[in-house]
Short mmCIF file of C-alpha atoms in Angstrom, two decimals:
data_model
loop_
_atom_site.label_atom_id
_atom_site.label_comp_id
_atom_site.label_asym_id
_atom_site.label_seq_id
_atom_site.Cartn_x
_atom_site.Cartn_y
_atom_site.Cartn_z
CA UNK A 298 -2.09 -28.22 6.62
CA UNK A 299 -5.39 -26.51 5.97
CA UNK A 300 -4.89 -22.79 6.13
CA UNK A 301 -1.51 -21.63 4.88
CA UNK A 302 -2.09 -21.96 1.14
CA UNK A 303 -5.53 -23.19 0.19
CA UNK A 304 -8.37 -22.25 -2.14
CA UNK A 305 -9.69 -19.58 0.22
CA UNK A 306 -6.25 -17.97 0.50
CA UNK A 307 -5.55 -18.08 -3.23
CA UNK A 308 -8.96 -16.62 -4.01
CA UNK A 309 -8.18 -13.64 -1.78
CA UNK A 310 -4.53 -13.30 -2.82
CA UNK A 311 -4.47 -13.73 -6.60
CA UNK A 312 -5.61 -10.17 -7.38
CA UNK A 313 -2.52 -8.90 -5.53
CA UNK A 314 -0.24 -11.11 -7.63
CA UNK A 315 -2.13 -9.98 -10.73
CA UNK A 316 -1.47 -6.33 -9.94
CA UNK A 317 2.15 -6.99 -8.97
CA UNK A 318 3.11 -8.46 -12.35
CA UNK A 319 3.14 -5.16 -14.31
CA UNK A 320 4.36 -3.14 -11.31
CA UNK A 321 7.10 -5.60 -10.40
CA UNK A 322 8.30 -5.88 -14.01
CA UNK A 323 8.49 -2.10 -14.23
CA UNK A 324 10.38 -1.97 -10.93
CA UNK A 325 12.87 -4.61 -12.15
CA UNK A 326 13.42 -2.77 -15.43
CA UNK A 327 14.09 0.46 -13.51
CA UNK A 328 16.53 -1.41 -11.24
CA UNK A 329 18.35 -2.81 -14.28
CA UNK A 330 18.72 0.74 -15.64
CA UNK A 331 20.01 1.83 -12.22
CA UNK A 332 22.74 -0.82 -12.46
CA UNK A 333 21.36 -3.43 -10.07
CA UNK A 334 22.14 -7.10 -10.53
CA UNK A 335 19.69 -9.91 -9.75
CA UNK A 336 21.06 -10.43 -6.23
CA UNK A 337 20.61 -6.78 -5.26
CA UNK A 338 17.09 -6.88 -6.71
CA UNK A 339 16.31 -10.05 -4.75
CA UNK A 340 17.63 -8.49 -1.51
CA UNK A 341 15.71 -5.28 -2.07
CA UNK A 342 12.39 -6.96 -2.88
CA UNK A 343 12.80 -9.39 0.03
CA UNK A 344 13.94 -7.00 2.75
CA UNK A 345 12.42 -3.69 1.73
CA UNK A 346 9.26 -5.06 0.06
CA UNK A 347 7.49 -1.82 -0.71
CA UNK A 348 6.16 -0.76 -4.11
CA UNK A 349 6.46 2.99 -4.00
CA UNK A 350 9.40 2.79 -1.55
CA UNK A 351 11.41 0.75 -4.05
CA UNK A 352 10.57 3.01 -7.00
CA UNK A 353 11.66 6.10 -5.05
CA UNK A 354 14.84 4.44 -3.73
CA UNK A 355 15.81 3.31 -7.24
CA UNK A 356 15.13 6.74 -8.72
CA UNK A 357 17.28 8.38 -6.02
CA UNK A 358 20.14 5.87 -6.37
CA UNK A 359 19.97 6.30 -10.15
CA UNK A 360 20.35 10.06 -9.84
CA UNK A 361 23.50 9.66 -7.72
CA UNK A 362 22.16 10.07 -4.19
CA UNK A 363 24.19 8.94 -1.17
CA UNK A 364 22.83 6.37 1.32
CA UNK A 365 21.38 8.62 4.04
CA UNK A 366 18.94 10.67 1.91
CA UNK A 367 17.58 7.47 0.32
CA UNK A 368 17.11 5.78 3.69
CA UNK A 369 15.44 8.82 5.25
CA UNK A 370 13.08 9.39 2.32
CA UNK A 371 11.96 5.76 2.20
CA UNK A 372 11.48 5.82 5.98
CA UNK A 373 8.93 8.63 5.59
CA UNK A 374 7.31 7.03 2.53
CA UNK A 375 6.79 3.78 4.46
CA UNK A 376 5.56 5.34 7.70
CA UNK A 377 1.97 4.55 6.73
CA UNK A 378 2.75 0.86 7.34
CA UNK A 379 2.77 1.77 11.04
CA UNK A 380 -0.94 2.62 10.75
CA UNK A 381 -1.59 -0.74 9.11
CA UNK A 382 0.23 -2.57 11.91
CA UNK A 383 -1.84 -0.69 14.51
CA UNK A 384 -5.00 -2.06 12.88
CA UNK A 385 -3.73 -5.59 12.23
CA UNK A 386 -2.58 -5.92 15.85
CA UNK A 387 -6.22 -6.30 16.93
CA UNK A 388 -6.51 -9.47 14.88
CA UNK A 389 -3.17 -11.12 15.60
CA UNK A 390 -2.50 -9.92 19.17
CA UNK A 391 -2.80 -13.44 20.58
CA UNK A 392 -0.12 -14.89 18.31
CA UNK A 393 3.52 -15.71 19.12
CA UNK A 394 6.39 -13.23 18.88
CA UNK A 395 7.84 -15.14 15.99
CA UNK A 396 4.56 -14.92 14.10
CA UNK A 397 4.31 -11.17 14.68
CA UNK A 398 7.95 -10.56 13.77
CA UNK A 399 7.40 -12.42 10.51
CA UNK A 400 4.03 -10.82 9.79
CA UNK A 401 5.44 -7.31 10.24
CA UNK A 402 7.80 -7.70 7.28
CA UNK A 403 4.86 -8.52 4.99
CA UNK A 404 2.81 -5.37 5.63
CA UNK A 405 2.23 -3.36 2.47
CA UNK A 406 -0.83 -1.51 1.12
CA UNK A 407 -2.14 -4.52 -0.77
CA UNK A 408 -1.60 -7.33 1.77
CA UNK A 409 -2.96 -5.07 4.50
CA UNK A 410 -6.12 -4.17 2.59
CA UNK A 411 -6.90 -7.75 1.54
CA UNK A 412 -6.26 -9.30 4.98
CA UNK A 413 -8.04 -6.53 6.83
CA UNK A 414 -11.12 -6.98 4.65
CA UNK A 415 -11.09 -10.74 5.26
CA UNK A 416 -10.60 -10.29 9.03
CA UNK A 417 -13.58 -7.91 9.12
CA UNK A 418 -15.83 -9.98 6.83
CA UNK A 419 -15.02 -13.49 8.01
CA UNK A 420 -14.04 -12.91 11.66
CA UNK A 421 -12.52 -16.07 13.19
CA UNK A 422 -13.02 -17.90 9.89
CA UNK A 423 -10.04 -15.93 8.56
CA UNK A 424 -7.17 -17.47 10.50
CA UNK A 425 -3.66 -16.21 11.18
CA UNK A 426 -2.39 -18.91 8.81
CA UNK A 427 -4.68 -17.65 6.04
CA UNK A 428 -3.30 -14.14 6.50
CA UNK A 429 0.28 -15.40 6.30
CA UNK A 430 -0.71 -17.26 3.13
CA UNK A 431 -1.93 -14.04 1.50
CA UNK A 432 1.26 -12.25 2.59
CA UNK A 433 3.35 -15.09 1.17
CA UNK A 434 1.62 -15.04 -2.22
CA UNK A 435 1.96 -11.25 -2.36
CA UNK A 436 5.62 -11.16 -1.37
CA UNK A 437 6.71 -14.06 -3.58
CA UNK A 438 4.91 -12.66 -6.62
CA UNK A 439 6.54 -9.27 -5.99
CA UNK A 440 10.01 -10.84 -5.73
CA UNK A 441 9.44 -12.96 -8.84
CA UNK A 442 8.08 -10.05 -10.91
CA UNK A 443 10.87 -7.64 -9.93
CA UNK A 444 13.66 -10.16 -10.57
CA UNK A 445 12.02 -11.13 -13.89
CA UNK A 446 11.85 -7.44 -14.80
CA UNK A 447 15.55 -7.09 -14.05
CA UNK A 448 16.42 -9.94 -16.43
CA UNK A 449 14.10 -8.61 -19.13
CA UNK A 450 15.69 -5.18 -18.73
CA UNK A 451 16.07 -3.47 -22.07
CA UNK A 452 14.68 -6.35 -24.09
CA UNK A 453 11.10 -5.29 -23.47
CA UNK A 454 9.44 -1.93 -23.57
CA UNK A 455 7.10 -1.07 -20.74
CA UNK A 456 5.00 2.05 -20.80
CA UNK A 457 5.85 3.54 -17.41
CA UNK A 458 2.87 5.89 -17.32
CA UNK A 459 0.48 3.02 -18.03
CA UNK A 460 2.05 0.79 -15.37
CA UNK A 461 2.00 3.63 -12.84
CA UNK A 462 -1.67 3.95 -13.52
CA UNK A 463 -2.15 0.26 -12.65
CA UNK A 464 -1.07 1.20 -9.12
CA UNK A 465 -3.65 3.99 -8.89
CA UNK A 466 -6.36 1.64 -10.23
CA UNK A 467 -5.27 -0.89 -7.60
CA UNK A 468 -5.59 1.76 -4.87
CA UNK A 469 -9.10 2.58 -6.12
CA UNK A 470 -9.96 -1.13 -5.98
CA UNK A 471 -8.58 -1.36 -2.43
CA UNK A 472 -10.52 1.76 -1.42
CA UNK A 473 -13.74 0.31 -2.84
CA UNK A 474 -13.63 -2.43 -0.15
CA UNK A 475 -14.74 0.35 2.22
CA UNK A 476 -17.71 1.52 0.17
CA UNK A 477 -20.13 -0.01 2.67
CA UNK A 478 -21.36 3.13 4.41
CA UNK A 479 -21.55 6.82 3.45
CA UNK A 480 -19.42 7.77 6.47
CA UNK A 481 -16.57 5.52 5.28
CA UNK A 482 -16.69 6.97 1.77
CA UNK A 483 -16.79 10.53 3.12
CA UNK A 484 -13.83 9.86 5.42
CA UNK A 485 -11.83 8.71 2.38
CA UNK A 486 -12.75 11.85 0.45
CA UNK A 487 -11.82 13.97 3.47
CA UNK A 488 -8.47 12.15 3.69
CA UNK A 489 -7.90 12.86 0.00
CA UNK A 490 -8.72 16.56 0.25
CA UNK A 491 -6.61 17.00 3.39
CA UNK A 492 -3.66 15.23 1.73
CA UNK A 493 -3.89 17.64 -1.23
CA UNK A 494 -4.03 20.69 1.06
CA UNK A 495 -1.11 19.42 3.16
CA UNK A 496 0.93 18.71 0.00
CA UNK A 497 1.87 22.40 -0.09
CA UNK A 498 4.02 21.86 3.01
CA UNK A 499 4.66 18.12 3.36
CA UNK A 500 6.11 15.77 0.75
CA UNK A 501 7.21 12.14 0.41
CA UNK A 502 3.79 10.91 1.49
CA UNK A 503 4.07 12.55 4.91
CA UNK A 504 1.00 14.50 3.77
CA UNK A 505 -0.78 11.16 3.27
CA UNK A 506 0.09 10.00 6.79
CA UNK A 507 -0.97 13.25 8.51
CA UNK A 508 -4.15 13.53 6.40
CA UNK A 509 -5.07 9.95 7.33
CA UNK A 510 -4.57 10.52 11.05
CA UNK A 511 -6.63 13.73 11.01
CA UNK A 512 -9.44 12.51 8.72
CA UNK A 513 -9.91 9.31 10.75
CA UNK A 514 -9.90 11.33 13.99
CA UNK A 515 -12.57 13.69 12.65
CA UNK A 516 -14.73 10.74 11.58
CA UNK A 517 -14.23 8.96 14.92
CA UNK A 518 -15.08 12.11 16.89
CA UNK A 519 -18.20 12.56 14.81
CA UNK A 520 -19.22 8.94 15.42
CA UNK A 521 -18.51 9.19 19.17
CA UNK A 522 -20.62 12.35 19.49
CA UNK A 523 -23.44 10.82 17.42
CA UNK A 524 -23.45 7.69 19.62
CA UNK A 525 -23.49 9.75 22.81
CA UNK A 526 -26.39 11.76 21.40
CA UNK A 527 -28.27 8.53 20.66
CA UNK A 528 -27.74 7.26 24.23
CA UNK A 529 -28.72 10.56 25.88
CA UNK B 239 26.93 4.08 -5.09
CA UNK B 240 29.23 1.09 -5.45
CA UNK B 241 27.92 -2.50 -5.43
CA UNK B 242 28.57 -2.90 -1.70
CA UNK B 243 27.17 0.54 -0.88
CA UNK B 244 23.91 -0.44 -2.58
CA UNK B 245 23.73 -3.58 -0.39
CA UNK B 246 24.43 -1.45 2.70
CA UNK B 247 21.73 0.97 1.55
CA UNK B 248 19.26 -1.94 1.19
CA UNK B 249 20.08 -2.97 4.75
CA UNK B 250 19.37 0.57 5.94
CA UNK B 251 16.12 0.55 3.97
CA UNK B 252 15.18 -2.72 5.66
CA UNK B 253 15.74 -1.22 9.13
CA UNK B 254 13.73 1.96 8.56
CA UNK B 255 10.91 0.02 6.88
CA UNK B 256 10.79 -2.83 9.39
CA UNK B 257 10.73 -0.69 12.55
CA UNK B 258 7.43 1.11 11.78
CA UNK B 259 5.94 -2.22 10.71
CA UNK B 260 6.84 -4.06 13.91
CA UNK B 261 6.61 -1.27 16.50
CA UNK B 262 2.80 -1.43 16.97
CA UNK B 263 2.95 -5.22 17.47
CA UNK B 264 5.77 -4.84 20.00
CA UNK B 265 4.25 -1.95 21.95
CA UNK B 266 0.54 -2.78 21.95
CA UNK B 267 0.67 -6.55 22.50
CA UNK B 268 -2.58 -7.82 24.00
CA UNK B 269 -3.37 -4.52 25.72
CA UNK B 270 -6.96 -3.29 25.74
CA UNK B 271 -7.15 -0.04 23.83
CA UNK B 272 -9.35 2.98 24.59
CA UNK B 273 -12.69 3.05 22.82
CA UNK B 274 -11.90 6.20 20.85
CA UNK B 275 -8.73 4.58 19.52
CA UNK B 276 -10.82 1.67 18.23
CA UNK B 277 -13.24 4.05 16.56
CA UNK B 278 -10.33 5.93 15.00
CA UNK B 279 -8.78 2.71 13.66
CA UNK B 280 -12.04 1.88 11.84
CA UNK B 281 -11.64 4.98 9.71
CA UNK B 282 -7.90 4.77 9.01
CA UNK B 283 -7.98 2.39 6.00
CA UNK B 284 -10.53 4.38 3.99
CA UNK B 285 -8.72 7.62 4.85
CA UNK B 286 -5.32 6.32 3.78
CA UNK B 287 -6.55 5.02 0.42
CA UNK B 288 -8.50 8.23 -0.22
CA UNK B 289 -5.32 10.20 0.48
CA UNK B 290 -3.15 7.92 -1.70
CA UNK B 291 -5.60 8.10 -4.62
CA UNK B 292 -6.17 11.87 -4.55
CA UNK B 293 -2.45 12.64 -4.35
CA UNK B 294 -1.58 10.07 -7.07
CA UNK B 295 -4.13 11.67 -9.41
CA UNK B 296 -3.63 15.35 -8.69
CA UNK B 297 0.01 15.48 -7.61
CA UNK B 298 1.18 17.95 -4.97
CA UNK B 299 0.55 21.63 -4.30
CA UNK B 300 4.25 22.33 -4.00
CA UNK B 301 4.85 21.05 -7.56
CA UNK B 302 1.50 22.32 -8.92
CA UNK B 303 -1.73 20.33 -8.99
CA UNK B 304 -2.84 18.62 -12.18
CA UNK B 305 -6.40 19.97 -12.13
CA UNK B 306 -7.29 19.63 -15.81
CA UNK B 307 -9.09 17.38 -18.26
CA UNK B 308 -5.72 16.73 -19.88
CA UNK B 309 -4.94 14.70 -16.77
CA UNK B 310 -5.23 11.09 -17.99
CA UNK B 311 -5.07 9.73 -14.42
CA UNK B 312 -8.16 11.78 -13.61
CA UNK B 313 -10.04 10.73 -16.76
CA UNK B 314 -9.27 7.02 -16.22
CA UNK B 315 -10.16 7.20 -12.53
CA UNK B 316 -13.58 8.68 -13.30
CA UNK B 317 -14.25 5.44 -15.20
CA UNK B 318 -12.57 3.10 -12.69
CA UNK B 319 -14.35 4.50 -9.62
CA UNK B 320 -17.91 3.42 -10.54
CA UNK B 321 -16.62 0.02 -11.74
CA UNK B 322 -14.77 -0.46 -8.43
CA UNK B 323 -17.82 0.69 -6.47
CA UNK B 324 -20.09 -1.73 -8.34
CA UNK B 325 -17.78 -4.77 -8.28
CA UNK B 326 -15.53 -4.09 -5.24
CA UNK B 327 -13.04 -6.18 -7.16
CA UNK B 328 -9.31 -5.56 -7.48
CA UNK B 329 -8.85 -7.32 -10.87
CA UNK B 330 -11.81 -5.53 -12.48
CA UNK B 331 -10.50 -2.22 -11.20
CA UNK B 332 -6.99 -2.85 -12.55
CA UNK B 333 -8.18 -4.09 -15.96
CA UNK B 334 -10.65 -1.23 -16.36
CA UNK B 335 -7.91 1.20 -15.34
CA UNK B 336 -5.33 -0.16 -17.79
CA UNK B 337 -7.79 -0.23 -20.70
CA UNK B 338 -9.18 3.25 -20.01
CA UNK B 339 -5.77 4.79 -19.46
CA UNK B 340 -4.48 3.20 -22.66
CA UNK B 341 -7.49 4.54 -24.59
CA UNK B 342 -6.93 7.98 -23.07
CA UNK B 343 -3.30 7.84 -24.24
CA UNK B 344 -4.44 7.04 -27.81
CA UNK B 345 -7.12 9.72 -27.95
CA UNK B 346 -5.64 12.60 -25.94
#
């Protein structure tokens, strides 16, 4: 049973759980205000499992939206997970269908970034079981924090702006994993600028998805041309 | 939404979230991918986090960017970024962010 939950996995996964405590509590408190009970919260955190997706869905339900607009908005917000799956596929392509079907449900910004970094750094030393372990710790801590937040509800005060900033700080931490070459940093900055420009026309994070696709393509084209130049 | 409608909504949310997550696994399988696609994939993670961070800090053009020193997210991030770059650590980034943002709230 080496692999699923061990020291190596916990060392990589605990920062995710650490970040999910304030975010999950805030999400649970919002759900309580929206009128959710613990079962609905449990279902949502288990089957949707998406930080920003859940916040947006709860805000829309709270303001009286019908089902379709909520579903369509969250679909767009979560489209970026498709990019993560494209990348992760390289590392888990040899695994069983069951493994992949299970893994897919656990793809969020944080589990993706942590596992991807470990796959790149450790190569074969980071096993499929280790990755599932990180996903498990992330998902369970998210479920626990959101359900706890729901029970706490009005009894505690949480500064929403401060908690929202924890997410941005977490994104900056996840981005910093890529500060290993100037080209990677520049590609991130390009992605950021493009996303801001596109935000005039695209919303619900569609600008983020398009900016990512374009910025990565520009960087890849640049790299391909540079390599060809070096060969010729 | 009624209680049952919310559960139905959650089921719908599951479907639209799960499909993009599983589609690449289902379609690509063990297939060898073109070299350019591999190169492109290398740059996707940094690009996506850059895009998420910039839009979280500055907001959107349609609603009006928050380009000002009153923007606490911007002020805190200017402190978090070098700490993240130096430590490449998620916990240090989060703690620095929470402390700086809280201080900014007190002062600004």
